[in-house]
PDB file of C-alpha atoms in Angstrom:
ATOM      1  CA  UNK T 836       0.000   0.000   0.000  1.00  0.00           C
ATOM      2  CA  UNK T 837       1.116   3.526  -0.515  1.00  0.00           C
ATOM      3  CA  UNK T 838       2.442   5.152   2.938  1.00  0.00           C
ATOM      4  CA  UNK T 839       1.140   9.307   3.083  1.00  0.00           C
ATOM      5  CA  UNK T 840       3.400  11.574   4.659  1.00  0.00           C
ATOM      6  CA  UNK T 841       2.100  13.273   7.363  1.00  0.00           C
ATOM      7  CA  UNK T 842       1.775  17.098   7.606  1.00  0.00           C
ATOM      8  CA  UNK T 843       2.813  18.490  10.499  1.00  0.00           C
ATOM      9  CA  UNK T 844       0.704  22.337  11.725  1.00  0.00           C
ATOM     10  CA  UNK T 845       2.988  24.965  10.512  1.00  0.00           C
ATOM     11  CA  UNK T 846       2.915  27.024  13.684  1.00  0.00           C
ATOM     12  CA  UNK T 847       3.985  30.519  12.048  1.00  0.00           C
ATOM     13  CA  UNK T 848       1.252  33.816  12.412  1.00  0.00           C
ATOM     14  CA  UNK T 849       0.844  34.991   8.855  1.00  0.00           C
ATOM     15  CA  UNK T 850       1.151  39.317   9.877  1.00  0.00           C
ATOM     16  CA  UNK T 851       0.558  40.530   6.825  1.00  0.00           C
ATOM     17  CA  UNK T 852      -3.235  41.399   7.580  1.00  0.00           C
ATOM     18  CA  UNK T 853      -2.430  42.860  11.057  1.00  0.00           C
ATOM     19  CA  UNK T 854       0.285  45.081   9.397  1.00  0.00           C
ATOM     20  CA  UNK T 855      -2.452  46.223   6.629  1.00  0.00           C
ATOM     21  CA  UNK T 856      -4.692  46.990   9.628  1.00  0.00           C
ATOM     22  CA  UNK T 857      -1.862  48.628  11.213  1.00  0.00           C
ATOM     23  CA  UNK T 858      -1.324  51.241   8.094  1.00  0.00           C
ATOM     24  CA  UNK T 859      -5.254  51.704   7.484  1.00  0.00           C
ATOM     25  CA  UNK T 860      -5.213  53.293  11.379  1.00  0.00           C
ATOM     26  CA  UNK T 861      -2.082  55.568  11.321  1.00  0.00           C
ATOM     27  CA  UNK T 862      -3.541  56.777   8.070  1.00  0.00           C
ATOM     28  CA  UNK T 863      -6.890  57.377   9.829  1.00  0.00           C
ATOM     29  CA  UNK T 864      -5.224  58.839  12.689  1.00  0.00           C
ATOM     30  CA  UNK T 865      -2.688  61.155  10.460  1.00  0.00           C
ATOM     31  CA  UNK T 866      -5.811  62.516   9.146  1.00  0.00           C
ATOM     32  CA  UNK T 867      -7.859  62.963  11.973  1.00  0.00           C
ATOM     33  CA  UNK T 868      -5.595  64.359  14.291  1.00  0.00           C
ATOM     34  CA  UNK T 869      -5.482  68.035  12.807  1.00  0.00           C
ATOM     35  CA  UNK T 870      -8.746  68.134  13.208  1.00  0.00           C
ATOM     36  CA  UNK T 871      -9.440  66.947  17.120  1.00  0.00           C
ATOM     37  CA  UNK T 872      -7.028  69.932  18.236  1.00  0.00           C
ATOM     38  CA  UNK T 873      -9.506  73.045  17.208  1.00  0.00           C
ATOM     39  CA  UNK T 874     -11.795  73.999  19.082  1.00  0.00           C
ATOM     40  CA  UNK T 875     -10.543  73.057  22.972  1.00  0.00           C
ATOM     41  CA  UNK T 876     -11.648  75.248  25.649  1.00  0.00           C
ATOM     42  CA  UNK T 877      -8.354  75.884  27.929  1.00  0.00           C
ATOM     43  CA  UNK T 878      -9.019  77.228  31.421  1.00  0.00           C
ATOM     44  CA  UNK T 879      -5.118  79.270  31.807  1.00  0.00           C
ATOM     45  CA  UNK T 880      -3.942  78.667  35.356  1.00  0.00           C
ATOM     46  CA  UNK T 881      -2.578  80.726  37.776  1.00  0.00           C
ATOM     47  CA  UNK T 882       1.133  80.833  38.712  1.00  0.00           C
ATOM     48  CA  UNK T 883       2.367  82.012  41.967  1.00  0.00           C
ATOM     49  CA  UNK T 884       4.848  85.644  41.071  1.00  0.00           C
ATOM     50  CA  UNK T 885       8.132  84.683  40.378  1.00  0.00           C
ATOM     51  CA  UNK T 886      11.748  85.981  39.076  1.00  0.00           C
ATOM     52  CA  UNK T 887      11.560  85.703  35.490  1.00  0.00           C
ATOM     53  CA  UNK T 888      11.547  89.388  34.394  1.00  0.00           C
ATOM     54  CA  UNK T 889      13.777  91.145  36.913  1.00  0.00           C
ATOM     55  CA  UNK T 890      11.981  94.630  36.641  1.00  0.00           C
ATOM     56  CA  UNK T 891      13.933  96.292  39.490  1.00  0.00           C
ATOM     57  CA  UNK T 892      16.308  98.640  37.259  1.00  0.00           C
ATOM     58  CA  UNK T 893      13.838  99.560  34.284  1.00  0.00           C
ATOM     59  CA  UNK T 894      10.006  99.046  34.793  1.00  0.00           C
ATOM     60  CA  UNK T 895       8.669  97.093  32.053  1.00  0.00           C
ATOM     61  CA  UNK T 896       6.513  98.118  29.606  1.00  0.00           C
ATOM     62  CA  UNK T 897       2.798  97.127  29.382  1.00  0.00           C
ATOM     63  CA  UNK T 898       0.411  96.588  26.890  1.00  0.00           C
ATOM     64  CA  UNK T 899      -2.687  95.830  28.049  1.00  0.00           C
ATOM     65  CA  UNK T 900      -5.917  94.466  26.516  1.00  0.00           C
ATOM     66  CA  UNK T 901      -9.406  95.209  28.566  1.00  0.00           C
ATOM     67  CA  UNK T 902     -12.390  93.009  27.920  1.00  0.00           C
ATOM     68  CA  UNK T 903     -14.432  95.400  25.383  1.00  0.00           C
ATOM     69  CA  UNK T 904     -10.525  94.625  23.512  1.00  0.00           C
ATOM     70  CA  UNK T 905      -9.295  98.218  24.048  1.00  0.00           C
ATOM     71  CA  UNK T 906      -5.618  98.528  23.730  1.00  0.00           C
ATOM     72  CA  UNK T 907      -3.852 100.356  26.217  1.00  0.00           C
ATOM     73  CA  UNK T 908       0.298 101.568  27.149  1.00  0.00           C
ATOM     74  CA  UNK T 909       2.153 101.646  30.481  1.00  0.00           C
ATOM     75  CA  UNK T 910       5.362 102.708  31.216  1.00  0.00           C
ATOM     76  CA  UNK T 911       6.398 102.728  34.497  1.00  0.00           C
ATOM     77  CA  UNK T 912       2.787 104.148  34.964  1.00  0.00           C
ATOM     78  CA  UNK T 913      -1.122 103.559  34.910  1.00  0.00           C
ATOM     79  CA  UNK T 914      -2.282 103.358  31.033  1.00  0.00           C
ATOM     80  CA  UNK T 915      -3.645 106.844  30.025  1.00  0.00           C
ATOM     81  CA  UNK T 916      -6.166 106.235  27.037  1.00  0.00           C
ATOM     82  CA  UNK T 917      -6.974 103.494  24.942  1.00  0.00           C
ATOM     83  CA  UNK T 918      -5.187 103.249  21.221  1.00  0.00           C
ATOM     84  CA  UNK T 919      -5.402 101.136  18.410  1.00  0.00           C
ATOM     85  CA  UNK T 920      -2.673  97.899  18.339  1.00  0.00           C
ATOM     86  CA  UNK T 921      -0.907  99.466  15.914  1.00  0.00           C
ATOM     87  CA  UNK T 922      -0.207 103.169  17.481  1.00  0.00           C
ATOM     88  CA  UNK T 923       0.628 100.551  20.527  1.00  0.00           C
ATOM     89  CA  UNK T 924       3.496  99.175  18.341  1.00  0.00           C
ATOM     90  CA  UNK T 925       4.864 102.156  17.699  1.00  0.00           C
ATOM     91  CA  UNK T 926       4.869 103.720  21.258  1.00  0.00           C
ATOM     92  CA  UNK T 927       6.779 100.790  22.366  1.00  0.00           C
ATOM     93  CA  UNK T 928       9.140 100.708  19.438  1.00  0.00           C
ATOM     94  CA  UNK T 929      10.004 104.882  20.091  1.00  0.00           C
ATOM     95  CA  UNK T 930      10.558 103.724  23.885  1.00  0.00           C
ATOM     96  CA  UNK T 931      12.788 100.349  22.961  1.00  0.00           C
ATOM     97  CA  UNK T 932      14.699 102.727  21.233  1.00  0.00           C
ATOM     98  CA  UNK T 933      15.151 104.670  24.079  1.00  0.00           C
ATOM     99  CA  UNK T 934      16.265 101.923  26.205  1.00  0.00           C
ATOM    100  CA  UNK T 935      16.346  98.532  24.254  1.00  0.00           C
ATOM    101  CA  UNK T 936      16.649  96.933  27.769  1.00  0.00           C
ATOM    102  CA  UNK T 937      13.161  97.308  28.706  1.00  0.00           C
ATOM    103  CA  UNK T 938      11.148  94.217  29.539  1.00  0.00           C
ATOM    104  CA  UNK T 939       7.442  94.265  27.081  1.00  0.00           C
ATOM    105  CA  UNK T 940       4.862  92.821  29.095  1.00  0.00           C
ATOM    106  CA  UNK T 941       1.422  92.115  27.689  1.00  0.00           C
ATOM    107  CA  UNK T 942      -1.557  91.961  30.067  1.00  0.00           C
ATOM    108  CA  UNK T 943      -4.852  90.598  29.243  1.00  0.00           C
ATOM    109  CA  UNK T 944      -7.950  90.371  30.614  1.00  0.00           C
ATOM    110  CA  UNK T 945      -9.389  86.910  30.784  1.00  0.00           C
ATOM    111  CA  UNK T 946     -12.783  87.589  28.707  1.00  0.00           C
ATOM    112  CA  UNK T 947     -10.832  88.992  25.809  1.00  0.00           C
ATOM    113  CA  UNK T 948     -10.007  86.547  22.841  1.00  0.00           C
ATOM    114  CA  UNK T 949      -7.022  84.628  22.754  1.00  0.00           C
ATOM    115  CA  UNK T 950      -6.850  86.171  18.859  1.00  0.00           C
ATOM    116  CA  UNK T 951      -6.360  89.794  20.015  1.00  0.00           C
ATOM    117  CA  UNK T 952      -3.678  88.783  22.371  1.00  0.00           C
ATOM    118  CA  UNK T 953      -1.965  87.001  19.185  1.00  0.00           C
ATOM    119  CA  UNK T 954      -3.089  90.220  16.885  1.00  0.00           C
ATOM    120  CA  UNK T 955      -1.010  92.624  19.359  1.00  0.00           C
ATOM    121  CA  UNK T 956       1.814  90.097  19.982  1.00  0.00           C
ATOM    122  CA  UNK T 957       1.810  90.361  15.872  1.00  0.00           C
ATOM    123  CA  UNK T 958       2.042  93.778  16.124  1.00  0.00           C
ATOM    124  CA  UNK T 959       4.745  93.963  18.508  1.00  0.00           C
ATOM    125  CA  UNK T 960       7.011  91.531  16.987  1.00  0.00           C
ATOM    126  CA  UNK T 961       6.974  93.393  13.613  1.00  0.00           C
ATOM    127  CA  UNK T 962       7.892  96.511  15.751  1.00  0.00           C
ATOM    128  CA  UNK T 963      10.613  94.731  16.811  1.00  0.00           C
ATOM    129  CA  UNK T 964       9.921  93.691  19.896  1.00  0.00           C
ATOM    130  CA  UNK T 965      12.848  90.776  20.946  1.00  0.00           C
ATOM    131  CA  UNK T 966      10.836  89.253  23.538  1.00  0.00           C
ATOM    132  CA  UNK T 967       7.569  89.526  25.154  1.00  0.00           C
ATOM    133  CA  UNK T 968       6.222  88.021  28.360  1.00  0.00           C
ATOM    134  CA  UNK T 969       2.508  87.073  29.373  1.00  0.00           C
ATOM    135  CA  UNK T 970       1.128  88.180  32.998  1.00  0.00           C
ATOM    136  CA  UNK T 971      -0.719  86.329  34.913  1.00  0.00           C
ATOM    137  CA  UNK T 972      -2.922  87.315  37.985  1.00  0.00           C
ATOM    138  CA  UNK T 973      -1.290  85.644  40.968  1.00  0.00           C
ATOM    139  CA  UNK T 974      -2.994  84.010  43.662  1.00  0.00           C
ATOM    140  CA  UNK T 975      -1.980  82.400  47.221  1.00  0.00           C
ATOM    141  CA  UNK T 976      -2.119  78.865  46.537  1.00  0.00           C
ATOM    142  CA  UNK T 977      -1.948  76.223  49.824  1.00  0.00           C
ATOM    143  CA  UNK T 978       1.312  76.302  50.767  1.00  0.00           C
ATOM    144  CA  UNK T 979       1.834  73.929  52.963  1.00  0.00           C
TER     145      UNK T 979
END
């Protein structure tokens, strides 16, 4: 009689459909992830004061935003009237001038648009503004 060889379980994992799946769902997430990012509501939180500007030679200079989105200057005193962003520019770039030392502080209030803060930060870094720093309203956390 004729004698059949036996076959023995080949006991490999074919990955060639778990890689496919794999591709199909970095694809889905490469084009899905732009679009989960717009849109998040942030709550900014409050930081304790601390030494990162050292103001103690040369006050800084601040531009503020108020919640109706009027723009206003202070140097080394309380803001006077409000301006436009772009006559804001230019008082800070005559005063840089001045002293280019001075630290450019922008303070905003917290029911104005993120956008205007980035429209005056615009404005100030095609004055030529170097640097500018963000205030915060500081609070007494539990120190404990």
């Amino acid at each position: 009689m004729y004698q059949r060889k036996k076959r023995r379980p080949v006991a490999e994992i074919n990955v060639v459909p778990y890689i496919d799946v794999m591709l199909v769902l970095l694809i889905i997430f490469m084009a899905t992830a732009p679009l989960i990012t717009h849109g998040v509501k942030v709550d900014l939180p409050k930081m304790e004061e601390s030494d990162l500007v050292d103001t103690k030679d040369t006050p800084p200079i601040i531009a503020s935003i108020d919640a109706q989105g009027k723009y206003y200057v202070s140097i080394g005193t309380d803001p006077e009237e409000p301006m436009e962003a772009l006559d804001v520019a230019a008082v800070i770039k005559l005063q840089l001038m001045k002293n280019p030392e001075t630290p450019v502080m922008i303070k905003g209030s917290g029911k104005v648009s993120y956008q205007e803060v980035l429209l005056l930060m615009d404005f100030l870094k095609n004055a030529g503004v170097p640097s500018v720093g963000l205030m915060t309203e500081s609070f007494e956390g539990n120190k404990s």
